[in-house]
Amino acid sequence: GHTNGTFRIDGEKIEKISDVNGGFEIKKMTRGNEEYLIQSTYSTLVIYKKDYNTWTFSNNIRGFIEPVIHFEIDHLGNLWAQHLNLGLYMIKINPEMDSAITVKHFEKKHGLDSERNILVAKIANRVVFGTGKQLYTYDDLNDSILPYVQLNQKLGKFKGAQRIIQVRDTLYWFIQDQVAALFKI
């Protein structure tokens, strides 16, 4: 992803595959037997499909036009998006992968202690949200955001991490201010 669009690199060959500006992140998503790539950009979410073993641009997702820095996909197929300035969004995409059928903005009234600079990460296949004070998770049965009490207690001061990076299966770097710690979860 780049300011000028998204490019595919094949050996020494570089080919532009999308004109959508500002690709931030790309993640694989499976629906049924189909694999897709979802890309966050300066303005929208973009879908790529495999065509003869090559990923090609398919479409923009209609119904959500916002800059997304980082996102994760939960066990229900919801996208949890870290907006550039406005915090946390949950986006449900229709089965055709071309439209957002639900867009929900999570704020303090939904249980978060902050509405800006919300970290979105995945730990042990569970999407978590960080506010710089503690970690939260989504309760899909009650459609609410709750403090992730058990994990917060185990992480100590690193519950306020600004970045979480998975190293491998159960190892994660938690970065807070200018200190990093490696946790096995």
XYZ file of N, CA and C in Angstrom, residues 49-172:
372
model
N -9.568 -10.126 -4.650
C -9.888 -11.542 -4.824
C -8.771 -12.211 -5.609
N -8.680 -13.522 -5.428
C -7.698 -14.289 -6.195
C -8.259 -14.602 -7.572
N -7.449 -14.331 -8.588
C -7.806 -14.620 -9.970
C -6.633 -15.392 -10.577
N -6.801 -16.698 -10.769
C -5.719 -17.554 -11.268
C -4.456 -17.411 -10.410
N -4.607 -17.554 -9.094
C -3.513 -17.493 -8.114
C -2.864 -16.120 -7.977
N -3.514 -15.077 -8.471
C -2.986 -13.717 -8.348
C -4.046 -12.837 -7.719
N -3.659 -12.088 -6.687
C -4.605 -11.182 -6.039
C -4.846 -9.981 -6.934
N -6.136 -9.673 -7.174
C -6.510 -8.534 -8.005
C -7.573 -7.699 -7.291
N -7.607 -6.419 -7.600
C -8.605 -5.509 -7.044
C -9.999 -5.983 -7.415
N -10.900 -5.974 -6.440
C -12.287 -6.339 -6.707
C -13.198 -5.125 -6.572
N -13.224 -4.510 -5.370
C -14.158 -3.409 -5.144
C -13.843 -2.679 -3.844
N -14.430 -1.488 -3.722
C -14.443 -0.761 -2.458
C -15.671 -1.212 -1.679
N -15.588 -1.135 -0.357
C -16.743 -1.438 0.487
C -17.598 -0.168 0.575
N -18.840 -0.248 0.096
C -19.758 0.890 0.185
C -20.283 1.011 1.616
N -20.571 2.230 2.041
C -21.202 2.439 3.338
C -20.252 2.747 4.473
N -18.951 2.788 4.205
C -17.982 3.179 5.225
C -16.852 3.912 4.524
N -16.861 5.232 4.660
C -15.832 6.057 4.020
C -15.108 6.820 5.118
N -14.112 6.182 5.690
C -13.325 6.752 6.782
C -11.899 6.220 6.694
N -10.917 6.981 7.180
C -9.542 6.471 7.206
C -9.356 5.484 8.361
N -8.810 4.328 8.055
C -8.571 3.294 9.056
C -7.079 2.965 9.054
N -6.452 3.128 10.215
C -5.017 2.841 10.343
C -4.785 1.342 10.468
N -5.557 0.724 11.353
C -5.338 -0.683 11.683
C -6.694 -1.326 11.929
N -6.801 -2.605 11.635
C -8.046 -3.316 11.906
C -7.749 -4.773 12.221
N -8.711 -5.402 12.855
C -8.661 -6.831 13.138
C -10.014 -7.418 12.778
N -10.047 -8.726 12.550
C -11.278 -9.430 12.214
C -11.563 -10.413 13.342
N -12.762 -10.335 13.924
C -13.084 -11.221 15.048
C -13.634 -12.562 14.569
N -13.958 -13.432 15.518
C -14.429 -14.782 15.210
C -15.797 -14.794 14.519
N -16.514 -13.678 14.542
C -17.812 -13.573 13.875
C -17.704 -12.939 12.482
N -16.485 -12.527 12.104
C -16.283 -11.880 10.814
C -16.460 -10.372 10.847
N -16.633 -9.784 12.046
C -16.728 -8.326 12.176
C -15.344 -7.712 12.037
N -15.274 -6.560 11.389
C -14.029 -5.798 11.330
C -14.048 -4.774 12.450
N -12.984 -4.715 13.221
C -12.820 -3.723 14.277
C -11.765 -2.755 13.791
N -12.167 -1.532 13.525
C -11.311 -0.565 12.855
C -10.846 0.541 13.793
N -9.545 0.803 13.739
C -8.933 1.915 14.467
C -8.942 3.107 13.519
N -9.862 4.029 13.752
C -9.995 5.227 12.921
C -8.813 6.151 13.181
N -8.438 6.900 12.177
C -7.301 7.814 12.296
C -7.465 8.791 13.452
N -8.681 9.317 13.666
C -8.900 10.304 14.735
C -10.087 10.004 15.647
N -11.035 9.200 15.196
C -12.308 9.076 15.907
C -12.473 7.827 16.755
N -11.445 7.035 16.932
C -11.556 5.896 17.823
C -11.929 4.599 17.155
N -12.906 3.898 17.734
C -13.185 2.505 17.406
C -14.507 2.336 16.654
N -14.458 1.566 15.561
C -15.646 1.205 14.796
C -15.727 -0.314 14.654
N -16.945 -0.835 14.680
C -17.199 -2.224 14.309
C -17.980 -2.184 12.995
N -17.515 -2.962 12.024
C -18.124 -2.964 10.698
C -18.477 -4.397 10.321
N -19.753 -4.603 9.970
C -20.186 -5.895 9.441
C -20.346 -5.728 7.939
N -19.748 -6.640 7.194
C -19.794 -6.581 5.737
C -20.758 -7.650 5.231
N -21.518 -7.300 4.210
C -22.505 -8.239 3.654
C -21.818 -9.461 3.041
N -22.570 -10.533 2.789
C -21.971 -11.754 2.221
C -21.308 -11.545 0.855
N -21.768 -10.568 0.087
C -21.175 -10.292 -1.224
C -19.850 -9.534 -1.130
N -19.491 -9.117 0.074
C -18.238 -8.391 0.339
C -18.142 -7.079 -0.442
N -19.286 -6.372 -0.570
C -19.233 -5.094 -1.277
C -19.845 -3.934 -0.500
N -20.497 -4.213 0.632
C -21.155 -3.145 1.397
C -21.073 -3.402 2.895
N -20.979 -2.318 3.643
C -21.086 -2.404 5.101
C -22.571 -2.437 5.438
N -23.017 -3.484 6.134
C -24.427 -3.563 6.497
C -24.669 -3.005 7.890
N -23.615 -2.939 8.708
C -23.689 -2.321 10.027
C -22.381 -1.587 10.281
N -22.483 -0.347 10.731
C -21.322 0.423 11.160
C -21.659 1.000 12.521
N -20.884 0.634 13.528
C -21.147 1.108 14.879
C -19.896 1.768 15.433
N -20.051 2.979 15.917
C -18.959 3.726 16.527
C -19.037 3.542 18.037
N -17.972 3.053 18.649
C -17.950 2.823 20.089
C -17.299 4.003 20.789
N -17.997 4.486 21.832
C -17.565 5.670 22.575
C -17.559 5.361 24.070
N -17.375 6.400 24.881
C -17.383 6.229 26.332
C -18.686 5.623 26.831
N -19.797 6.001 26.226
C -21.086 5.479 26.676
C -21.220 3.971 26.457
N -20.324 3.389 25.646
C -20.322 1.946 25.407
C -19.339 1.215 26.323
N -18.677 1.946 27.226
C -17.803 1.300 28.196
C -16.337 1.651 28.105
N -15.901 2.333 27.058
C -14.490 2.722 26.940
C -14.195 3.916 27.849
N -12.938 4.032 28.307
C -12.578 5.193 29.126
C -11.951 6.301 28.287
N -11.881 6.107 26.976
C -11.360 7.109 26.049
C -12.023 6.889 24.695
N -12.049 7.927 23.871
C -12.656 7.802 22.546
C -11.651 8.028 21.421
N -10.433 8.339 21.752
C -9.409 8.614 20.738
C -8.217 7.686 20.936
N -7.472 7.506 19.854
C -6.250 6.694 19.902
C -6.501 5.311 20.496
N -7.532 4.652 20.027
C -7.868 3.321 20.511
C -7.014 2.286 19.764
N -6.278 1.508 20.508
C -5.484 0.413 19.968
C -6.417 -0.755 19.647
N -6.225 -1.366 18.485
C -6.952 -2.579 18.116
C -5.899 -3.655 17.879
N -6.035 -4.788 18.577
C -5.072 -5.882 18.449
C -5.799 -7.207 18.616
N -5.091 -8.267 18.317
C -5.658 -9.608 18.495
C -4.697 -10.402 19.368
N -5.242 -10.957 20.460
C -4.453 -11.781 21.377
C -5.181 -13.108 21.526
N -4.484 -14.205 21.208
C -5.058 -15.545 21.303
C -6.422 -15.619 20.602
N -6.466 -15.086 19.386
C -7.676 -15.072 18.547
C -8.823 -14.253 19.116
N -8.555 -13.387 20.070
C -9.577 -12.507 20.635
C -9.171 -11.063 20.348
N -10.090 -10.289 19.780
C -9.815 -8.884 19.498
C -9.880 -8.117 20.813
N -8.868 -7.296 21.040
C -8.811 -6.461 22.246
C -8.619 -5.010 21.826
N -9.010 -4.108 22.727
C -8.912 -2.675 22.477
C -8.164 -2.052 23.640
N -7.251 -1.158 23.348
C -6.499 -0.484 24.393
C -6.716 1.014 24.343
N -6.783 1.616 25.520
C -6.990 3.070 25.602
C -5.769 3.785 26.173
N -4.704 3.030 26.471
C -3.543 3.611 27.133
C -3.628 3.466 28.640
N -4.805 3.062 29.127
C -5.003 2.838 30.562
C -5.207 1.364 30.856
N -5.994 0.687 30.002
C -6.242 -0.740 30.172
C -6.753 -1.326 28.858
N -6.883 -2.665 28.856
C -7.396 -3.367 27.685
C -8.864 -3.722 27.884
N -9.580 -3.754 26.770
C -11.005 -4.081 26.749
C -11.226 -5.182 25.728
N -12.400 -5.811 25.795
C -12.813 -6.774 24.795
C -14.313 -6.611 24.559
N -14.785 -7.198 23.483
C -16.191 -7.073 23.091
C -16.977 -8.253 23.624
N -18.103 -7.972 24.261
C -19.050 -8.985 24.722
C -20.157 -9.050 23.677
N -20.068 -10.034 22.765
C -21.033 -10.104 21.668
C -22.427 -10.500 22.137
N -22.554 -11.135 23.287
C -23.875 -11.495 23.794
C -24.660 -10.273 24.260
N -23.942 -9.292 24.824
C -24.597 -8.077 25.329
C -24.297 -6.842 24.484
N -23.577 -7.021 23.363
C -23.210 -5.919 22.476
C -22.602 -4.756 23.261
N -21.569 -5.072 24.047
C -20.925 -4.023 24.842
C -19.423 -4.269 24.951
N -18.720 -3.237 25.309
C -17.279 -3.282 25.527
C -17.042 -3.407 27.031
N -16.202 -4.368 27.420
C -15.925 -4.604 28.841
C -14.427 -4.597 29.097
N -13.998 -4.134 30.283
C -12.583 -4.284 30.622
C -12.198 -5.767 30.592
N -11.037 -6.062 30.077
C -10.537 -7.437 30.019
C -9.785 -7.689 31.323
N -10.552 -7.878 32.400
C -10.051 -7.906 33.773
C -8.929 -8.925 33.947
N -9.143 -10.161 33.527
C -8.153 -11.216 33.733
C -6.817 -10.862 33.081
N -6.843 -10.391 31.850
C -5.606 -10.039 31.152
C -4.979 -8.788 31.754
N -5.783 -7.781 32.076
C -5.253 -6.558 32.681
C -4.486 -6.862 33.963
N -5.017 -7.760 34.795
C -4.350 -8.113 36.060
C -2.996 -8.766 35.801
N -2.917 -9.627 34.815
C -1.672 -10.330 34.520
C -0.620 -9.438 33.868
N -1.059 -8.412 33.141
C -0.116 -7.546 32.425
C 0.488 -6.449 33.295
N -0.096 -6.178 34.440
C 0.415 -5.099 35.293
C 0.405 -3.775 34.558
N 1.513 -3.052 34.613
C 1.551 -1.721 33.977
C 1.442 -1.792 32.454
N 1.704 -2.973 31.870
C 1.625 -3.093 30.416
C 0.195 -3.227 29.904
N -0.784 -3.184 30.806
C -2.181 -3.164 30.364
C -2.479 -1.867 29.606
N -1.611 -0.875 29.763
C -1.747 0.398 29.051
C -0.923 0.470 27.779
N -0.550 -0.673 27.221
C 0.300 -0.710 26.023
C -0.298 0.097 24.880
N 0.578 0.783 24.152
C 0.148 1.517 22.963
C 0.284 0.678 21.697
N 0.982 -0.450 21.827
C 1.175 -1.328 20.669
C 1.344 -2.756 21.163
N 0.734 -3.708 20.459
C 0.859 -5.127 20.769
C 1.219 -5.834 19.466
N 2.312 -6.586 19.499
C 2.791 -7.247 18.287
C 2.942 -8.740 18.577
N 2.263 -9.558 17.797
C 2.397 -10.998 17.965
C 3.706 -11.458 17.353
N 4.479 -12.225 18.123
C 5.755 -12.766 17.649
C 5.516 -14.125 17.011
N 4.833 -15.000 17.722
C 4.391 -16.301 17.219
C 3.235 -16.755 18.093
N 2.804 -17.978 17.954
C 1.580 -18.478 18.566
C 1.175 -17.813 19.879
N 1.987 -17.905 20.911
C 1.587 -17.421 22.232
C 2.462 -16.285 22.758
N 3.378 -15.772 21.948
C 4.279 -14.703 22.391
C 3.893 -13.363 21.776
N 3.856 -12.338 22.625
C 3.461 -10.995 22.204
C 4.383 -9.954 22.824
